[in-house]
PDB file of N, CA and C in Angstrom:
ATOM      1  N   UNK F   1      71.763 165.359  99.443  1.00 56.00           N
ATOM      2  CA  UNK F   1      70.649 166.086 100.003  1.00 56.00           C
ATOM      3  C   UNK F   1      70.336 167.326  99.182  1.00 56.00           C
ATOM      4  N   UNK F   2      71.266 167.570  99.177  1.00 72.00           N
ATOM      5  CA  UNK F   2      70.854 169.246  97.282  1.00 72.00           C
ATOM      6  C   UNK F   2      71.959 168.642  96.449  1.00 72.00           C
ATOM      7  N   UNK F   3      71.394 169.610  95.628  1.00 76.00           N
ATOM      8  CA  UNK F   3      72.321 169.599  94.319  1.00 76.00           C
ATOM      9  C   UNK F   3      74.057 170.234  94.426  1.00 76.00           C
ATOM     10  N   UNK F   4      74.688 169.897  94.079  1.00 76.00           N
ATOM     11  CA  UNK F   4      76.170 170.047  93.490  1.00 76.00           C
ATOM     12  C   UNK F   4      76.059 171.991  93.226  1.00 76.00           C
ATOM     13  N   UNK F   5      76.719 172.573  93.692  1.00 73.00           N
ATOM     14  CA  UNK F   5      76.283 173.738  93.409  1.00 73.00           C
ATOM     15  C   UNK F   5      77.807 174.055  92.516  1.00 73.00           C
ATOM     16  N   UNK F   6      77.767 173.716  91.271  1.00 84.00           N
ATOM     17  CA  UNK F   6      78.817 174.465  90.441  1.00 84.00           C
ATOM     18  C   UNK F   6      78.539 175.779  90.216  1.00 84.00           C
ATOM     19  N   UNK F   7      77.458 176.066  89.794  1.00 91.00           N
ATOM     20  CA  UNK F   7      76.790 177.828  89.450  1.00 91.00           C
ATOM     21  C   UNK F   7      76.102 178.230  90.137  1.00 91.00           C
ATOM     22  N   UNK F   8      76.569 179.246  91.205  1.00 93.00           N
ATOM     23  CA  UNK F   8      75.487 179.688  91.972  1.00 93.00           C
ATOM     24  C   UNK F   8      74.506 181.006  91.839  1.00 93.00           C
ATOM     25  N   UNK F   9      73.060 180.924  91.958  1.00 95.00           N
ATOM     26  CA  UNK F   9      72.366 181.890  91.600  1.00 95.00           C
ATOM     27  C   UNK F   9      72.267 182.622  92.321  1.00 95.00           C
ATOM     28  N   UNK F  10      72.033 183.910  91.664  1.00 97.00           N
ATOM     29  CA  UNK F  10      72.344 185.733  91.999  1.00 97.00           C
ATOM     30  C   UNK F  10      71.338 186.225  92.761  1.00 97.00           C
ATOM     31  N   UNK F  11      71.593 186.541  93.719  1.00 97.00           N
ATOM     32  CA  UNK F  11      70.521 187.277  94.641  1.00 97.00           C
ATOM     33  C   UNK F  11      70.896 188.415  94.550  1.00 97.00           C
ATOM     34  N   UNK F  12      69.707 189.541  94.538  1.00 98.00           N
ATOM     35  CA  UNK F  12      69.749 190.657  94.542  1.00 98.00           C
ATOM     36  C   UNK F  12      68.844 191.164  95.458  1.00 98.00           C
ATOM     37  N   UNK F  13      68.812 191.735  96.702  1.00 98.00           N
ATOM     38  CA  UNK F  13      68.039 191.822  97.800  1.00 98.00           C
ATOM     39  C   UNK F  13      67.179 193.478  97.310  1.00 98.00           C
ATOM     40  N   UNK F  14      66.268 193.627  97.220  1.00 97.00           N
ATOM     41  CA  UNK F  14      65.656 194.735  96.561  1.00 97.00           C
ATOM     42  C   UNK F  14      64.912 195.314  97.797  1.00 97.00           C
ATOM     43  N   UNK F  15      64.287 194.910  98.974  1.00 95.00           N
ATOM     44  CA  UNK F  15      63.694 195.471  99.968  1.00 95.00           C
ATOM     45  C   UNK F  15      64.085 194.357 101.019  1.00 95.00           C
ATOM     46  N   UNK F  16      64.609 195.000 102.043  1.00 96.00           N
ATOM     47  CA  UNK F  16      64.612 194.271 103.490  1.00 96.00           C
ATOM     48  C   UNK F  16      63.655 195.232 104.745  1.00 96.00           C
ATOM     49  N   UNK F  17      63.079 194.886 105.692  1.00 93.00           N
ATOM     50  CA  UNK F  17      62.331 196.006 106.179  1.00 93.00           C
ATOM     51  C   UNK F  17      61.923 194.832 107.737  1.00 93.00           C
ATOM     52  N   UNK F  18      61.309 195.527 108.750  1.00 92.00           N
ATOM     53  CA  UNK F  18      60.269 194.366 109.609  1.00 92.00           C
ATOM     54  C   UNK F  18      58.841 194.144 108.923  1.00 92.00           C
ATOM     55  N   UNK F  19      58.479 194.292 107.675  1.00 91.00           N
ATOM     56  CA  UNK F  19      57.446 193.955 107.099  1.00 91.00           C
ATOM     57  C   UNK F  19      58.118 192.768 106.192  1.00 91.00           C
ATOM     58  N   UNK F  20      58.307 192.630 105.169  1.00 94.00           N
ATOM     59  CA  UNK F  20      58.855 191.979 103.933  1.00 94.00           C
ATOM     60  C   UNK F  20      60.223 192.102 103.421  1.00 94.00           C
ATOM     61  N   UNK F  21      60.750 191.330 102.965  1.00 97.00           N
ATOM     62  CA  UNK F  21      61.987 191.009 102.345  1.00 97.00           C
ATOM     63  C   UNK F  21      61.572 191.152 100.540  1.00 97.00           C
ATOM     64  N   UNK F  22      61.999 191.286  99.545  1.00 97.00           N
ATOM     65  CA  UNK F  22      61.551 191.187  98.166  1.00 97.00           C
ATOM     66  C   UNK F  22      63.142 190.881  97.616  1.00 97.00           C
ATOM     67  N   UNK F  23      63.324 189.837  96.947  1.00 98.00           N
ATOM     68  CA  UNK F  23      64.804 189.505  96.909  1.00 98.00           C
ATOM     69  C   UNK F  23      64.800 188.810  94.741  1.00 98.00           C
ATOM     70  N   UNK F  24      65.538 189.694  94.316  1.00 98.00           N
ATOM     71  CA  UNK F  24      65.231 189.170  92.651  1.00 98.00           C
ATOM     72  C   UNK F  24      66.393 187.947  92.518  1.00 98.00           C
ATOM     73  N   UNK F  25      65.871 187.227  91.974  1.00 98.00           N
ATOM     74  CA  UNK F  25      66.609 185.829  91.668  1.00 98.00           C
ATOM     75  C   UNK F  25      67.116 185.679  90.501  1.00 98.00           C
ATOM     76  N   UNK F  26      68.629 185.768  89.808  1.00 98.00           N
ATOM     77  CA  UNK F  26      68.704 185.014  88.590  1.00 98.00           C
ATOM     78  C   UNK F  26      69.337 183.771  88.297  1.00 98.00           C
ATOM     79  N   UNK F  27      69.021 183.535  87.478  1.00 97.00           N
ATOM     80  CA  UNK F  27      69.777 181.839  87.255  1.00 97.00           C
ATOM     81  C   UNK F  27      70.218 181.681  86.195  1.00 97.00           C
ATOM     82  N   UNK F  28      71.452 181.557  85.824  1.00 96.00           N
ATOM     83  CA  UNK F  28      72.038 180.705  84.249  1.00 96.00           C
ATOM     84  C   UNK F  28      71.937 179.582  84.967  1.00 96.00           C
ATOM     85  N   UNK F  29      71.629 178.451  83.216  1.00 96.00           N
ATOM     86  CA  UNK F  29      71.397 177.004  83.805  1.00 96.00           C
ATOM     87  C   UNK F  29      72.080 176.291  83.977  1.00 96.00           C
ATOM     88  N   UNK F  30      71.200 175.487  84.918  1.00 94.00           N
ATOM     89  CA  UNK F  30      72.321 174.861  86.011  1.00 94.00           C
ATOM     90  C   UNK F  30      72.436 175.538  87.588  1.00 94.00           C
ATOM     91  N   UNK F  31      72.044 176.970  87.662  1.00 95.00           N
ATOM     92  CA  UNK F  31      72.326 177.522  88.710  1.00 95.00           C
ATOM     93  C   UNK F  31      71.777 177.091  89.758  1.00 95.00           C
ATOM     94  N   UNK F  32      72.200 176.959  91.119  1.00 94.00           N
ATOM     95  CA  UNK F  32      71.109 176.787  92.346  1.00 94.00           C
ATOM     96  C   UNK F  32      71.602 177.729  93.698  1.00 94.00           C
ATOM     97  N   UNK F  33      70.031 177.596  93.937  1.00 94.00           N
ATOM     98  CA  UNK F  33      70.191 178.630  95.452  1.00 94.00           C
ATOM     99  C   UNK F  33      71.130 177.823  96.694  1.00 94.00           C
ATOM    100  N   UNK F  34      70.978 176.820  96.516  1.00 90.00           N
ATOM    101  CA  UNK F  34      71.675 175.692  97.381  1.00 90.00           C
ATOM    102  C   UNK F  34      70.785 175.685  99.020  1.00 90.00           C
ATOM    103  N   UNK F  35      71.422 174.728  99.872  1.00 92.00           N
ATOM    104  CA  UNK F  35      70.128 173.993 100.703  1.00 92.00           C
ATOM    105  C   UNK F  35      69.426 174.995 101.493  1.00 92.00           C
ATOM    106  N   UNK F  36      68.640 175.276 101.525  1.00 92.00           N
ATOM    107  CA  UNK F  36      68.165 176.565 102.486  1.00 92.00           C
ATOM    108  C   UNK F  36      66.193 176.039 102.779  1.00 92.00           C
ATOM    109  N   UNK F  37      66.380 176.693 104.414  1.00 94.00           N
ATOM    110  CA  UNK F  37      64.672 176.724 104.400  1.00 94.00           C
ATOM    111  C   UNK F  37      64.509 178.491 104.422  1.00 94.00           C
ATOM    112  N   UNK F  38      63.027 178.357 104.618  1.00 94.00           N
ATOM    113  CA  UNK F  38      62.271 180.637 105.244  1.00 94.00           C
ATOM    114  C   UNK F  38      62.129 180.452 106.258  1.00 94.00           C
ATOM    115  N   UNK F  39      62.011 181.062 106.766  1.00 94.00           N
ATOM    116  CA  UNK F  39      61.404 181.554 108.214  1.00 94.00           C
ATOM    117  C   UNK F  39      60.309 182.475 108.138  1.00 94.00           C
ATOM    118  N   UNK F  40      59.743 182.524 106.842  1.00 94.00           N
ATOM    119  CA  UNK F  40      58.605 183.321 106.533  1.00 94.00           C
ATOM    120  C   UNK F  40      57.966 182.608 105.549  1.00 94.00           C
ATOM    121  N   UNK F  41      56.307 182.893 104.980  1.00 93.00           N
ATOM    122  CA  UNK F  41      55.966 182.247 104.121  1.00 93.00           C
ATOM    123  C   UNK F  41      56.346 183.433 103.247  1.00 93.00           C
ATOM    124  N   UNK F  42      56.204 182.572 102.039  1.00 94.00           N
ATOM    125  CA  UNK F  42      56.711 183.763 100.923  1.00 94.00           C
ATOM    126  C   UNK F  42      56.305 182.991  99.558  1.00 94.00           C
ATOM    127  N   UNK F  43      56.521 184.367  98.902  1.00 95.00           N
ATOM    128  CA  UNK F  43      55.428 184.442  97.116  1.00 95.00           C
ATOM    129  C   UNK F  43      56.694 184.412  95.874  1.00 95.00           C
ATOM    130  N   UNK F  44      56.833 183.673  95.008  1.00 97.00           N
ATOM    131  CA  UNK F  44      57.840 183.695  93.932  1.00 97.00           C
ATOM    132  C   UNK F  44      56.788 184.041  92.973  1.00 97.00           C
ATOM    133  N   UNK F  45      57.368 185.117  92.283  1.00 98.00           N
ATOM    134  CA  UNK F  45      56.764 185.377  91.089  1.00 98.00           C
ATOM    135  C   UNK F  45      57.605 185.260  89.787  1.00 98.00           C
ATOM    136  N   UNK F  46      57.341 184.435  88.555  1.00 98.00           N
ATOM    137  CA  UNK F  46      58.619 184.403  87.426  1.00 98.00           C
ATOM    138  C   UNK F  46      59.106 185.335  86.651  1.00 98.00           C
ATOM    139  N   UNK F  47      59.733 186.160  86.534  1.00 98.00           N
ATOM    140  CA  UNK F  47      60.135 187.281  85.347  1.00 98.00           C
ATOM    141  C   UNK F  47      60.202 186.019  84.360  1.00 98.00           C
ATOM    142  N   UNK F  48      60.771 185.542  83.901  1.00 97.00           N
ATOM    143  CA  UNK F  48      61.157 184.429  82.605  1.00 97.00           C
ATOM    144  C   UNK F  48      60.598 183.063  82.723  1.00 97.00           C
ATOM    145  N   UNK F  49      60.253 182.814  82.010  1.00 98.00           N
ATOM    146  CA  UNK F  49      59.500 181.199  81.889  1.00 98.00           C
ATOM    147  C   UNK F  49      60.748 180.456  81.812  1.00 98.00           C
ATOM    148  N   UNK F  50      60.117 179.257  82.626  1.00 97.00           N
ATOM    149  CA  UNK F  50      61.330 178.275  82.878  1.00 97.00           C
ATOM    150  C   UNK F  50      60.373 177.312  83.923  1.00 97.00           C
ATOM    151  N   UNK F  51      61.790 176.243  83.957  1.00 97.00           N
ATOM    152  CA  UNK F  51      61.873 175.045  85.279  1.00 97.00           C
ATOM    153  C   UNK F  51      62.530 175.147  85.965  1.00 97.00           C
ATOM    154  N   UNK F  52      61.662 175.188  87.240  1.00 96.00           N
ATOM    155  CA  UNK F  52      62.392 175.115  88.179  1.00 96.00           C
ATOM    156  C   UNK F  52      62.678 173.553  88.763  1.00 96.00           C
ATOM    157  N   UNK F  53      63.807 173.356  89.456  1.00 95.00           N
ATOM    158  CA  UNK F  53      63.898 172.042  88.995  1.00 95.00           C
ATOM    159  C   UNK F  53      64.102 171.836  90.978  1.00 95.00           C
ATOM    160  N   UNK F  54      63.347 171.096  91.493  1.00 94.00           N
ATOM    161  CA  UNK F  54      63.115 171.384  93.235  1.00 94.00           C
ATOM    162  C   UNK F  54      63.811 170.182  93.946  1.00 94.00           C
ATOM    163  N   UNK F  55      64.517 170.420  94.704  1.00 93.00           N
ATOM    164  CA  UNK F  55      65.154 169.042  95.487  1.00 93.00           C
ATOM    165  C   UNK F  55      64.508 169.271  96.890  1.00 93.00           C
ATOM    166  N   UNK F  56      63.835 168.079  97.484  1.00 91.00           N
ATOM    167  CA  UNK F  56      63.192 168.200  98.727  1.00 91.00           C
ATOM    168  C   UNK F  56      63.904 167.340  99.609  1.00 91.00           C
ATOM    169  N   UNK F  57      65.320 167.178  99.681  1.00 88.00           N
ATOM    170  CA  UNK F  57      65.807 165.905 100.210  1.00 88.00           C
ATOM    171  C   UNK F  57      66.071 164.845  99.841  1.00 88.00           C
ATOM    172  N   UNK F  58      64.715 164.234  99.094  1.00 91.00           N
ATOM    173  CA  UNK F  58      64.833 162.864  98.660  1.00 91.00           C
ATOM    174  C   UNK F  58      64.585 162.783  97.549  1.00 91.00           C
ATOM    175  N   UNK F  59      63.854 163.815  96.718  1.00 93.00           N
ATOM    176  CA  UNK F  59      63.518 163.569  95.222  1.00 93.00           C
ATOM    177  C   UNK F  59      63.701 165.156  94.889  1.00 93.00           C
ATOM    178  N   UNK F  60      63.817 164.915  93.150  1.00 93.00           N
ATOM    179  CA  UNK F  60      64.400 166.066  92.596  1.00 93.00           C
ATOM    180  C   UNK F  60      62.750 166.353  91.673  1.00 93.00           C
ATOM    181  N   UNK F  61      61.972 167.261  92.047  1.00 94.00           N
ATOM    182  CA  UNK F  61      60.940 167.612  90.712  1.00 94.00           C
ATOM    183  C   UNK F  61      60.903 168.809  89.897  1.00 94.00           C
ATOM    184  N   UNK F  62      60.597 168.635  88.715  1.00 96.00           N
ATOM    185  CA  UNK F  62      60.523 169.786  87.866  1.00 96.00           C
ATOM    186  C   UNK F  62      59.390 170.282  87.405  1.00 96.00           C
ATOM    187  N   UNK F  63      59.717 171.613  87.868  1.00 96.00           N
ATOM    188  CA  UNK F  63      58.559 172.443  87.756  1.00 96.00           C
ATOM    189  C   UNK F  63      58.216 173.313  86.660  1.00 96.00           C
ATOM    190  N   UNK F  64      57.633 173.330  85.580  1.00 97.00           N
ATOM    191  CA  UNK F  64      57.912 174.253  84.414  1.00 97.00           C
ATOM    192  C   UNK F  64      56.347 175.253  84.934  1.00 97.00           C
ATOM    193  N   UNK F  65      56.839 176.975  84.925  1.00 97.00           N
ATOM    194  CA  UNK F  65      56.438 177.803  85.434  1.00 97.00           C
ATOM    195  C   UNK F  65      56.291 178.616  84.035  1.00 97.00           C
ATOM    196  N   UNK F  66      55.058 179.298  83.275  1.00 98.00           N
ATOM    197  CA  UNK F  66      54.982 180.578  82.946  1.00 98.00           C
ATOM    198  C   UNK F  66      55.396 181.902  83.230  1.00 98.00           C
ATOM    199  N   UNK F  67      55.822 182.496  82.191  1.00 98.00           N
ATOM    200  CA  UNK F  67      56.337 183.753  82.451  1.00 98.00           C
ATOM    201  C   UNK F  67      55.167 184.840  83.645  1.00 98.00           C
ATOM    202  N   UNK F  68      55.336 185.042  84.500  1.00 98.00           N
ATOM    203  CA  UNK F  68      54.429 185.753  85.289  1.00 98.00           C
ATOM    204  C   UNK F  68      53.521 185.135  86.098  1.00 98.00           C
ATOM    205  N   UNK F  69      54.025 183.847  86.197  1.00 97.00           N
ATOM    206  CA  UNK F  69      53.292 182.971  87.056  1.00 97.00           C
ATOM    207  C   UNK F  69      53.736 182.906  88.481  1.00 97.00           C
ATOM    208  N   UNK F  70      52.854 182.970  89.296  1.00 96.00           N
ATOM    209  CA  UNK F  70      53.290 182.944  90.893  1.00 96.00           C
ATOM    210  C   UNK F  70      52.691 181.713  91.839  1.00 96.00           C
ATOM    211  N   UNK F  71      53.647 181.445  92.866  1.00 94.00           N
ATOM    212  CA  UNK F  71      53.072 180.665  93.793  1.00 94.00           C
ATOM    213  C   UNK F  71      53.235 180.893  94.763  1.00 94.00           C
ATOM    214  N   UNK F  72      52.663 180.460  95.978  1.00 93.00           N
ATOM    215  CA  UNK F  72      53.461 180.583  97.420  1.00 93.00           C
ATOM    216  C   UNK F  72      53.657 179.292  98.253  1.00 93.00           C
ATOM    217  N   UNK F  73      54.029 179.408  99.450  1.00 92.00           N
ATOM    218  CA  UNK F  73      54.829 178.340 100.087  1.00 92.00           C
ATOM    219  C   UNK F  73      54.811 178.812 101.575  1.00 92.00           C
ATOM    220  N   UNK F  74      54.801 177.992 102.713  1.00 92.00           N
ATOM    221  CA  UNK F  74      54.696 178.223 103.763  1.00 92.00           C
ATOM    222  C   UNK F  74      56.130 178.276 104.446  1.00 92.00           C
ATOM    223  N   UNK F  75      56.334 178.769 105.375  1.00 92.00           N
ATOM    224  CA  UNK F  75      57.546 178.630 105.724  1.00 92.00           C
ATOM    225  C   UNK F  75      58.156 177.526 106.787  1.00 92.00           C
ATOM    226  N   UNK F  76      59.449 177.104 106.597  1.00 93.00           N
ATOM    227  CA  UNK F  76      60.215 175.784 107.149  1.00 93.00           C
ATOM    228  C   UNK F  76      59.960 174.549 106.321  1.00 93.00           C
ATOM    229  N   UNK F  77      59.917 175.011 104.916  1.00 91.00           N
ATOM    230  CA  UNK F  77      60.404 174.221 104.367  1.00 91.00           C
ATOM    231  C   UNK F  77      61.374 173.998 103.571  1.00 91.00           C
ATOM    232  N   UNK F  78      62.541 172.758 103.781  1.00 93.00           N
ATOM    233  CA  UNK F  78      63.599 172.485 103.843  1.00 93.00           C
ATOM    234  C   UNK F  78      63.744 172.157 101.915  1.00 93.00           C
ATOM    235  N   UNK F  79      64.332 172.894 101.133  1.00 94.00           N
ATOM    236  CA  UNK F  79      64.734 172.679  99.637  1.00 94.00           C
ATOM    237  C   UNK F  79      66.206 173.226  98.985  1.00 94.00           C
ATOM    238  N   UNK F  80      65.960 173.212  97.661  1.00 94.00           N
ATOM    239  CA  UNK F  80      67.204 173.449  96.716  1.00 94.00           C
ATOM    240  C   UNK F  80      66.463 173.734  95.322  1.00 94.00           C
ATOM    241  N   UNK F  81      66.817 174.889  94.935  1.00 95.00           N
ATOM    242  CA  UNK F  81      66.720 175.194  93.249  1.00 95.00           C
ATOM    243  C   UNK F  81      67.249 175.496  92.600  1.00 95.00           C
ATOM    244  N   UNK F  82      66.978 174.531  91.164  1.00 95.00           N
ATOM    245  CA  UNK F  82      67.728 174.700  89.982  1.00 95.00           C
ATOM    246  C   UNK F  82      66.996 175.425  89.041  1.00 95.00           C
ATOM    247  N   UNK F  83      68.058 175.719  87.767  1.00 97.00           N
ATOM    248  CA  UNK F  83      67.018 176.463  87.053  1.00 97.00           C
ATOM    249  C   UNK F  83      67.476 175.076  86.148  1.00 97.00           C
ATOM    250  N   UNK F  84      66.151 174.584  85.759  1.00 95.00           N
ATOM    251  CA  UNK F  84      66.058 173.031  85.113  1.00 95.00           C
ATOM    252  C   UNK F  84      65.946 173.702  83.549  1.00 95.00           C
ATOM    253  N   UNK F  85      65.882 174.954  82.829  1.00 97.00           N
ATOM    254  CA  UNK F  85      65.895 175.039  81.523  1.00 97.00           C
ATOM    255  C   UNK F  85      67.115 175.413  81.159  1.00 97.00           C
ATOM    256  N   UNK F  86      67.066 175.213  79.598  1.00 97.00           N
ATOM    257  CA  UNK F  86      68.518 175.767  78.884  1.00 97.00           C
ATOM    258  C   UNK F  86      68.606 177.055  79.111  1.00 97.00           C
ATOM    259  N   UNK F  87      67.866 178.037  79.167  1.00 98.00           N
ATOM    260  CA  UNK F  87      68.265 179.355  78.634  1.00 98.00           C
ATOM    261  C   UNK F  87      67.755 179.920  80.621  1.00 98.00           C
ATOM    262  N   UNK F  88      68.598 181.169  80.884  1.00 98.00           N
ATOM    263  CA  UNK F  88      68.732 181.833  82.050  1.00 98.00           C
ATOM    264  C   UNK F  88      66.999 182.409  82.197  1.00 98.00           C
ATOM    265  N   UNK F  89      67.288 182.214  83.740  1.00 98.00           N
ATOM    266  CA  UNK F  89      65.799 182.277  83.956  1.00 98.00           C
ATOM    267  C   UNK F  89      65.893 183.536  85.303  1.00 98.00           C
ATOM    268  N   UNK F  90      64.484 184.021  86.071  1.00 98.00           N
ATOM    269  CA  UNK F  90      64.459 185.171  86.242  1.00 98.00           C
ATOM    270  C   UNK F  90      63.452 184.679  87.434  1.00 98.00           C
ATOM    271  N   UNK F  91      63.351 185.027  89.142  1.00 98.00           N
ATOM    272  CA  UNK F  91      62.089 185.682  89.887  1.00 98.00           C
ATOM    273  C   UNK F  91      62.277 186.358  90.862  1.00 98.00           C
ATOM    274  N   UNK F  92      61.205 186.593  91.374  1.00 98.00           N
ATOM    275  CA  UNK F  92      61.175 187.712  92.314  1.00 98.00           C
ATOM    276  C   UNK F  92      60.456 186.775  93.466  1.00 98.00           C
ATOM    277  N   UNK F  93      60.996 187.204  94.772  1.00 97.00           N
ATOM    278  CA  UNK F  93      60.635 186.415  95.675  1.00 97.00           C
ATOM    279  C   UNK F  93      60.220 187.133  96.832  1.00 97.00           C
ATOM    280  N   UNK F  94      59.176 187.345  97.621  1.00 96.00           N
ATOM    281  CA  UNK F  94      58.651 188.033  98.424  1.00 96.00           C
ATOM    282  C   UNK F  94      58.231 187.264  99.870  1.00 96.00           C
ATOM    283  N   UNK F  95      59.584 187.445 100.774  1.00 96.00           N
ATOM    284  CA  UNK F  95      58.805 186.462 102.503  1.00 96.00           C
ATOM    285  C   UNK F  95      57.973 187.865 102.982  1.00 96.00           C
ATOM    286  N   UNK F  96      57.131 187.259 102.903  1.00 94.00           N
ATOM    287  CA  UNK F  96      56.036 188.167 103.945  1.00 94.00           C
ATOM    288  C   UNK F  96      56.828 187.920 105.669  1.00 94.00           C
ATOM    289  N   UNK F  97      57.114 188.684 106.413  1.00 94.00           N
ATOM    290  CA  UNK F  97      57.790 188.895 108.439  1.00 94.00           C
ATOM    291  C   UNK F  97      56.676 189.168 108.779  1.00 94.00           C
ATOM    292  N   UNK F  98      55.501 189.946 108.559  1.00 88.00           N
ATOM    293  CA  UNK F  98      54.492 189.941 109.389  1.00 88.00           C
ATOM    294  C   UNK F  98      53.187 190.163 108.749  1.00 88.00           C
ATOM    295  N   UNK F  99      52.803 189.021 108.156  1.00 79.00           N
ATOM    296  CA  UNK F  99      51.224 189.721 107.470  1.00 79.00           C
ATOM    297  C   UNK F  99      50.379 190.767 107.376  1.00 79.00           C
ATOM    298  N   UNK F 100      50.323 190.693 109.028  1.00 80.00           N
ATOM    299  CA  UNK F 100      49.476 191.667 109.700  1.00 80.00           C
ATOM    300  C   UNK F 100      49.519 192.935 109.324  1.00 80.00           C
ATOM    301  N   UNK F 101      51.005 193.163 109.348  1.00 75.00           N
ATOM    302  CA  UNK F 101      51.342 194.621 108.835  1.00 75.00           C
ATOM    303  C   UNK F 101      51.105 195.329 107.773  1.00 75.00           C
ATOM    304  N   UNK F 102      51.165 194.235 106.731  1.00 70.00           N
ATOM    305  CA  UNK F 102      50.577 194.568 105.191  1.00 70.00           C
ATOM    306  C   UNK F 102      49.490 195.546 105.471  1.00 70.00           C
ATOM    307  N   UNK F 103      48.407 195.036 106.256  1.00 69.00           N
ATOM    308  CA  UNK F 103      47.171 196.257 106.368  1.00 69.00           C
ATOM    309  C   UNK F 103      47.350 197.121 106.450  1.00 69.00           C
ATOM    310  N   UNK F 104      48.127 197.676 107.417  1.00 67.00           N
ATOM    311  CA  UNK F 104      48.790 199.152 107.919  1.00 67.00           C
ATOM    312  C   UNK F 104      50.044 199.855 106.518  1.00 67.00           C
ATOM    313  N   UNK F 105      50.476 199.137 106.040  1.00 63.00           N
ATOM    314  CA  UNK F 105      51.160 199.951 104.884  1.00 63.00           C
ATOM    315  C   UNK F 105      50.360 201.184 104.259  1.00 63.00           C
ATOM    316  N   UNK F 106      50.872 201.806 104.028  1.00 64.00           N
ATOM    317  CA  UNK F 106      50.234 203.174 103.278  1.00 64.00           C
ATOM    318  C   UNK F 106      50.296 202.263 101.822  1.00 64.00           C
ATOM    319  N   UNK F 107      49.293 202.849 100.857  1.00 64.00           N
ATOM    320  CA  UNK F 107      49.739 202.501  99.318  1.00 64.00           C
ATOM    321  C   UNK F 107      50.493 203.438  98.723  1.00 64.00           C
ATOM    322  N   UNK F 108      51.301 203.139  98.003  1.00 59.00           N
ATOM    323  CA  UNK F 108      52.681 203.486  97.293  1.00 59.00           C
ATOM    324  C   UNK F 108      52.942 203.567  96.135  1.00 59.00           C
ATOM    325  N   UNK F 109      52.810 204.152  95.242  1.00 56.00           N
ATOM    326  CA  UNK F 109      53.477 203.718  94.015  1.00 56.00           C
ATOM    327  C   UNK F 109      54.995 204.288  93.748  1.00 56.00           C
ATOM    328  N   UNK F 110      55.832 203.198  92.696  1.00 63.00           N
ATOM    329  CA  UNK F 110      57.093 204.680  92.066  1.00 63.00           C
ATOM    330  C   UNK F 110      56.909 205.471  92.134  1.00 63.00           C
ATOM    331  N   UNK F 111      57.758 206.932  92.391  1.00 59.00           N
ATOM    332  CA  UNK F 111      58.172 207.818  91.090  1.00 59.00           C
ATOM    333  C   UNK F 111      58.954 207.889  90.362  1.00 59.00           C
ATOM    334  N   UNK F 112      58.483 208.014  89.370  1.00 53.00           N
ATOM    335  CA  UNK F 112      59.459 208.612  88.007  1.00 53.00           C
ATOM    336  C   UNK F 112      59.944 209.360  87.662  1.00 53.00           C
TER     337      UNK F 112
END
């Protein structure tokens, strides 16, 4: 049902909040998140170009993603990811907890 998880990939939780989660992903290859669904919809964006390589249960597909390329995904759905290239790969993953709220955020930037 997933993949064999010999290498498991690095979560680094960067914002948890009742608005959004933002969680950075790395992968040496081979790595996987192993079987997991969201409970939120949520946005992957790539730091590093690569494949992602997707197990949905029954079939394994590979996804080759541009550096800075994003998608999103609804939530409860049931997967597994690999990083399907040779060289270590990189994203950032964002579950939106309450859409709504986004409106009400103040805008923000760093400081430096």
């Amino acid at each position: 049902m997933a993949f064999a998880c010999t290498i498991p990939a690095v979560a680094t939780l960067q914002q948890d909040d009742d608005t959004v989660r933002i969680t950075r992903w790395d992968f040496e290859p081979g790595a996987v998140t192993g079987w997991h669904s969201h409970g939120w919809p949520y946005f992957v964006i790539m730091l590093v170009a690569g494949t992602l390589r997707i197990h949905d249960g029954a079939k394994e597909t590979d996804v080759p993603l541009a550096e800075g390329q994003a998608y999103m995904r609804q939530a409860g759905i049931q997967h597994d990811v690999m990083n399907g290239s040779a060289h270590p790969i990189a994203f950032v993953e964002i579950e939106v907890k309450q859409p709504a709220a986004l409106k009400l955020l103040p805008e923000a930037l760093p400081t430096t």
